Amino acid sequence: MGRAALAGFVVATAADLGSLLAGWETGHQVFKPLLMPLLIGYALSRRAPRALTGALLFGWGGDLALLFDADPAFLLGMGSFALGHVCYLVLFGRRPVSPLAGAAYALALVTTVCLLWGDLPPELRIPVAGYSLLLTAMAWRSGALGWRAGLGGALFLLSDTLIATGVADWPQLPRPDFWVMATYAAAQYLLADGALAGDRAYRREVLPV
C-alpha cells in the first residue's frame, strides 16, 4: 500500500507539473489536491509520527485554499501552512542544528522581508512577515533530521519565496506556478522521507532489538 501511495504521489506530481507547463488549469485543479493525501498514505504506511501527519494535513489545507485566487483564500492558505510548520517544529524536537546555518537563514529572512515589504499589499505585510519568520525557523530546524529533511526545508522556503515575489508583482520566471509546485512537492516529500528515516533511527536508539 505504501509503495502504491508513493507511486501515486509521483504520478500525480508529474501530471500536475505537466498541466502547469501546458497551461491546462483544469488539470492543475484536479491533480494538485491529490498530492498530500497520497503522501499522507505513504507516510501512514510507514507508521508516521502524528506531527508529520498533521504537517501534511495542514499542507493539504493550504493547497486547497490556494486554488482560489482571492486575498481571503491566500490568508487562509498561509494560516494552514503556518500550522503545518508548527507541526514540523514539534516533530524536529530539540535535536541540535547548525548555528551557522541559523545565522544564514536569519540573514536571508531579514533581507527578503526588507526587499519585499514595500511591494506587498499593505494588508499582507504583517501576515507575510510573521509567516516568513515561522517558515524560516522550520527550514533551519529541518536540518536536525539529516540532509534530506534539511533540503526539504530549504526547498519549502524557496517555493514560498517564489509565491511572495509573485504577490509583490516582481518579475517572474516563465511558468512561475510550475517552479512553485516543483519545489513544493519535492520539499514535502523530502521532509516526510527525512522525518520517517529519523524516526526509525530514533526508535533503534531508544528501543534496540
mmCIF file of C-alpha atoms in Angstrom:
data_model
loop_
_atom_site.group_PDB
_atom_site.id
_atom_site.type_symbol
_atom_site.label_atom_id
_atom_site.label_comp_id
_atom_site.label_asym_id
_atom_site.label_seq_id
_atom_site.Cartn_x
_atom_site.Cartn_y
_atom_site.Cartn_z
ATOM 1 C CA MET A 1 0.000 0.000 0.000
ATOM 2 C CA GLY A 2 2.826 2.384 0.849
ATOM 3 C CA ARG A 3 4.548 1.816 -2.481
ATOM 4 C CA ALA A 4 1.268 2.328 -4.329
ATOM 5 C CA ALA A 5 0.650 5.607 -2.479
ATOM 6 C CA LEU A 6 4.183 6.815 -3.227
ATOM 7 C CA ALA A 7 3.839 5.843 -6.886
ATOM 8 C CA GLY A 8 0.524 7.695 -6.985
ATOM 9 C CA PHE A 9 2.188 10.755 -5.480
ATOM 10 C CA VAL A 10 4.908 10.686 -8.138
ATOM 11 C CA VAL A 11 2.361 10.249 -10.956
ATOM 12 C CA ALA A 12 0.069 12.994 -9.608
ATOM 13 C CA THR A 13 3.042 15.346 -9.207
ATOM 14 C CA ALA A 14 4.187 14.699 -12.768
ATOM 15 C CA ALA A 15 0.639 15.197 -14.054
ATOM 16 C CA ASP A 16 0.260 18.448 -12.115
ATOM 17 C CA LEU A 17 3.579 19.813 -13.340
ATOM 18 C CA GLY A 18 2.762 18.756 -16.899
ATOM 19 C CA SER A 19 -0.577 20.544 -16.633
ATOM 20 C CA LEU A 20 1.158 23.719 -15.489
ATOM 21 C CA LEU A 21 3.678 23.550 -18.341
ATOM 22 C CA ALA A 22 0.853 23.025 -20.826
ATOM 23 C CA GLY A 23 -1.231 25.827 -19.349
ATOM 24 C CA TRP A 24 -4.042 23.351 -18.575
ATOM 25 C CA GLU A 25 -5.620 24.887 -15.480
ATOM 26 C CA THR A 26 -8.247 22.162 -15.135
ATOM 27 C CA GLY A 27 -5.511 19.550 -14.811
ATOM 28 C CA HIS A 28 -3.861 21.573 -12.073
ATOM 29 C CA GLN A 29 -7.185 21.870 -10.235
ATOM 30 C CA VAL A 30 -7.602 18.082 -10.435
ATOM 31 C CA PHE A 31 -4.114 16.846 -9.630
ATOM 32 C CA LYS A 32 -2.874 19.329 -7.013
ATOM 33 C CA PRO A 33 -5.431 18.261 -4.341
ATOM 34 C CA LEU A 34 -4.271 14.639 -4.727
ATOM 35 C CA LEU A 35 -0.655 15.231 -3.740
ATOM 36 C CA MET A 36 -0.811 15.499 0.032
ATOM 37 C CA PRO A 37 -3.412 12.725 0.595
ATOM 38 C CA LEU A 38 -1.189 10.339 -1.362
ATOM 39 C CA LEU A 39 1.903 11.421 0.556
ATOM 40 C CA ILE A 40 -0.033 11.020 3.811
ATOM 41 C CA GLY A 41 -0.983 7.497 2.755
ATOM 42 C CA TYR A 42 2.672 6.715 2.120
ATOM 43 C CA ALA A 43 3.707 8.197 5.472
ATOM 44 C CA LEU A 44 0.997 6.330 7.398
ATOM 45 C CA SER A 45 2.071 3.049 5.819
ATOM 46 C CA ARG A 46 5.457 3.632 7.439
ATOM 47 C CA ARG A 47 3.979 4.474 10.852
ATOM 48 C CA ALA A 48 4.459 8.221 10.577
ATOM 49 C CA PRO A 49 4.608 10.269 13.794
ATOM 50 C CA ARG A 50 1.450 12.274 14.457
ATOM 51 C CA ALA A 51 3.275 15.566 13.998
ATOM 52 C CA LEU A 52 4.281 14.576 10.459
ATOM 53 C CA THR A 53 0.728 13.543 9.590
ATOM 54 C CA GLY A 54 -0.512 16.859 10.971
ATOM 55 C CA ALA A 55 2.040 18.838 8.961
ATOM 56 C CA LEU A 56 0.982 17.128 5.732
ATOM 57 C CA LEU A 57 -2.723 17.555 6.519
ATOM 58 C CA PHE A 58 -2.286 21.281 7.078
ATOM 59 C CA GLY A 59 -0.245 21.389 3.865
ATOM 60 C CA TRP A 60 -3.235 19.853 2.082
ATOM 61 C CA GLY A 61 -5.475 22.531 3.574
ATOM 62 C CA GLY A 62 -3.123 25.201 2.257
ATOM 63 C CA ASP A 63 -3.081 23.574 -1.163
ATOM 64 C CA LEU A 64 -6.869 23.647 -1.372
ATOM 65 C CA ALA A 65 -7.113 27.257 -0.228
ATOM 66 C CA LEU A 66 -4.549 28.492 -2.750
ATOM 67 C CA LEU A 67 -6.562 27.047 -5.618
ATOM 68 C CA PHE A 68 -8.757 30.134 -5.211
ATOM 69 C CA ASP A 69 -7.416 33.477 -6.406
ATOM 70 C CA ALA A 70 -8.564 35.827 -3.644
ATOM 71 C CA ASP A 71 -6.928 37.538 -0.652
ATOM 72 C CA PRO A 72 -9.056 35.711 1.970
ATOM 73 C CA ALA A 73 -8.119 32.370 0.406
ATOM 74 C CA PHE A 74 -4.449 33.389 0.359
ATOM 75 C CA LEU A 75 -4.565 34.269 4.061
ATOM 76 C CA LEU A 76 -6.414 31.050 4.879
ATOM 77 C CA GLY A 77 -3.851 29.040 2.942
ATOM 78 C CA MET A 78 -0.964 30.830 4.637
ATOM 79 C CA GLY A 79 -2.535 30.132 8.028
ATOM 80 C CA SER A 80 -2.921 26.447 7.231
ATOM 81 C CA PHE A 81 0.688 26.171 6.092
ATOM 82 C CA ALA A 82 1.774 28.030 9.241
ATOM 83 C CA LEU A 83 0.095 25.368 11.377
ATOM 84 C CA GLY A 84 1.898 22.769 9.291
ATOM 85 C CA HIS A 85 5.213 24.433 10.090
ATOM 86 C CA VAL A 86 4.352 24.331 13.795
ATOM 87 C CA CYS A 87 3.781 20.580 13.432
ATOM 88 C CA TYR A 88 7.159 20.232 11.733
ATOM 89 C CA LEU A 89 8.853 22.176 14.527
ATOM 90 C CA VAL A 90 7.250 19.860 17.084
ATOM 91 C CA LEU A 91 8.479 16.915 15.019
ATOM 92 C CA PHE A 92 12.070 18.198 14.959
ATOM 93 C CA GLY A 93 12.075 18.494 18.740
ATOM 94 C CA ARG A 94 15.235 19.680 20.457
ATOM 95 C CA ARG A 95 17.720 17.904 18.235
ATOM 96 C CA PRO A 96 20.814 20.079 17.626
ATOM 97 C CA VAL A 97 21.219 22.063 14.406
ATOM 98 C CA SER A 98 23.989 24.216 12.977
ATOM 99 C CA PRO A 99 24.185 27.756 14.459
ATOM 100 C CA LEU A 100 25.959 28.859 11.273
ATOM 101 C CA ALA A 101 23.029 27.674 9.182
ATOM 102 C CA GLY A 102 20.740 29.529 11.577
ATOM 103 C CA ALA A 103 22.666 32.749 11.010
ATOM 104 C CA ALA A 104 22.457 32.279 7.231
ATOM 105 C CA TYR A 105 18.714 31.676 7.399
ATOM 106 C CA ALA A 106 18.242 34.721 9.650
ATOM 107 C CA LEU A 107 20.130 36.895 7.161
ATOM 108 C CA ALA A 108 18.021 35.518 4.302
ATOM 109 C CA LEU A 109 14.826 36.239 6.267
ATOM 110 C CA VAL A 110 15.701 39.844 7.077
ATOM 111 C CA THR A 111 16.916 40.549 3.545
ATOM 112 C CA THR A 112 13.874 39.018 1.859
ATOM 113 C CA VAL A 113 11.304 40.719 4.102
ATOM 114 C CA CYS A 114 13.017 44.100 3.728
ATOM 115 C CA LEU A 115 13.126 43.788 -0.060
ATOM 116 C CA LEU A 116 9.512 42.622 -0.357
ATOM 117 C CA TRP A 117 7.985 44.927 2.231
ATOM 118 C CA GLY A 118 7.306 47.981 0.066
ATOM 119 C CA ASP A 119 5.901 45.939 -2.831
ATOM 120 C CA LEU A 120 3.466 43.835 -0.802
ATOM 121 C CA PRO A 121 -0.156 44.960 -0.369
ATOM 122 C CA PRO A 122 -0.323 46.809 2.983
ATOM 123 C CA GLU A 123 -2.800 44.349 4.478
ATOM 124 C CA LEU A 124 -0.464 41.429 3.748
ATOM 125 C CA ARG A 125 2.803 42.855 5.064
ATOM 126 C CA ILE A 126 2.485 41.816 8.708
ATOM 127 C CA PRO A 127 0.991 38.365 7.971
ATOM 128 C CA VAL A 128 3.685 37.634 5.381
ATOM 129 C CA ALA A 129 6.461 38.779 7.737
ATOM 130 C CA GLY A 130 5.125 36.628 10.589
ATOM 131 C CA TYR A 131 4.672 33.628 8.321
ATOM 132 C CA SER A 132 8.175 34.115 6.901
ATOM 133 C CA LEU A 133 9.653 34.005 10.401
ATOM 134 C CA LEU A 134 7.893 30.707 11.151
ATOM 135 C CA LEU A 135 8.791 29.227 7.761
ATOM 136 C CA THR A 136 12.450 30.188 8.138
ATOM 137 C CA ALA A 137 12.582 28.643 11.607
ATOM 138 C CA MET A 138 11.147 25.423 10.178
ATOM 139 C CA ALA A 139 13.638 25.425 7.298
ATOM 140 C CA TRP A 140 16.559 25.889 9.680
ATOM 141 C CA ARG A 141 15.382 23.309 12.200
ATOM 142 C CA SER A 142 14.653 20.739 9.476
ATOM 143 C CA GLY A 143 18.382 20.024 9.252
ATOM 144 C CA ALA A 144 18.081 18.294 12.624
ATOM 145 C CA LEU A 145 16.699 15.239 10.809
ATOM 146 C CA GLY A 146 19.500 14.954 8.263
ATOM 147 C CA TRP A 147 20.310 16.266 4.820
ATOM 148 C CA ARG A 148 17.088 15.092 3.127
ATOM 149 C CA ALA A 149 14.821 16.903 5.555
ATOM 150 C CA GLY A 150 17.213 19.862 5.532
ATOM 151 C CA LEU A 151 16.998 20.099 1.754
ATOM 152 C CA GLY A 152 13.228 19.783 2.008
ATOM 153 C CA GLY A 153 13.063 22.706 4.410
ATOM 154 C CA ALA A 154 15.223 24.845 2.108
ATOM 155 C CA LEU A 155 13.043 23.995 -0.899
ATOM 156 C CA PHE A 156 9.885 24.857 1.048
ATOM 157 C CA LEU A 157 11.395 28.245 1.829
ATOM 158 C CA LEU A 158 12.289 28.729 -1.843
ATOM 159 C CA SER A 159 8.810 27.723 -3.005
ATOM 160 C CA ASP A 160 7.041 30.160 -0.692
ATOM 161 C CA THR A 161 9.513 32.908 -1.539
ATOM 162 C CA LEU A 162 8.571 32.478 -5.203
ATOM 163 C CA ILE A 163 4.919 32.873 -4.218
ATOM 164 C CA ALA A 164 5.725 36.025 -2.228
ATOM 165 C CA THR A 165 7.584 37.601 -5.155
ATOM 166 C CA GLY A 166 4.521 36.944 -7.303
ATOM 167 C CA VAL A 167 2.266 38.630 -4.746
ATOM 168 C CA ALA A 168 4.709 41.570 -4.716
ATOM 169 C CA ASP A 169 4.449 41.698 -8.515
ATOM 170 C CA TRP A 170 8.164 41.149 -9.085
ATOM 171 C CA PRO A 171 9.397 39.825 -12.458
ATOM 172 C CA GLN A 172 8.822 36.075 -12.637
ATOM 173 C CA LEU A 173 10.379 33.073 -14.341
ATOM 174 C CA PRO A 174 8.443 31.605 -17.273
ATOM 175 C CA ARG A 175 5.628 29.384 -15.951
ATOM 176 C CA PRO A 176 6.119 30.536 -12.329
ATOM 177 C CA ASP A 177 3.459 28.148 -10.975
ATOM 178 C CA PHE A 178 5.496 25.234 -12.328
ATOM 179 C CA TRP A 179 8.541 26.224 -10.272
ATOM 180 C CA VAL A 180 6.429 26.859 -7.175
ATOM 181 C CA MET A 181 4.836 23.414 -7.370
ATOM 182 C CA ALA A 182 8.048 21.599 -8.352
ATOM 183 C CA THR A 183 9.926 22.936 -5.333
ATOM 184 C CA TYR A 184 6.906 22.466 -3.043
ATOM 185 C CA ALA A 185 6.237 18.835 -3.974
ATOM 186 C CA ALA A 186 9.931 17.980 -3.616
ATOM 187 C CA ALA A 187 10.035 19.805 -0.274
ATOM 188 C CA GLN A 188 7.116 17.931 1.245
ATOM 189 C CA TYR A 189 8.422 14.563 0.067
ATOM 190 C CA LEU A 190 11.944 15.204 1.375
ATOM 191 C CA LEU A 191 10.641 16.460 4.714
ATOM 192 C CA ALA A 192 8.408 13.408 5.077
ATOM 193 C CA ASP A 193 11.085 10.947 3.998
ATOM 194 C CA GLY A 194 13.715 12.565 6.210
ATOM 195 C CA ALA A 195 11.333 12.553 9.165
ATOM 196 C CA LEU A 196 10.486 8.889 8.656
ATOM 197 C CA ALA A 197 14.158 7.956 8.408
ATOM 198 C CA GLY A 198 14.959 10.000 11.513
ATOM 199 C CA ASP A 199 12.090 8.406 13.424
ATOM 200 C CA ARG A 200 13.309 4.912 12.546
ATOM 201 C CA ALA A 201 16.836 5.801 13.722
ATOM 202 C CA TYR A 202 15.453 7.209 16.965
ATOM 203 C CA ARG A 203 13.426 4.066 17.567
ATOM 204 C CA ARG A 204 16.542 1.934 17.065
ATOM 205 C CA GLU A 205 18.448 4.020 19.614
ATOM 206 C CA VAL A 206 15.704 4.033 22.218
ATOM 207 C CA LEU A 207 14.387 0.506 21.622
ATOM 208 C CA PRO A 208 17.337 -1.586 20.398
ATOM 209 C CA VAL A 209 16.427 -5.035 19.120
#
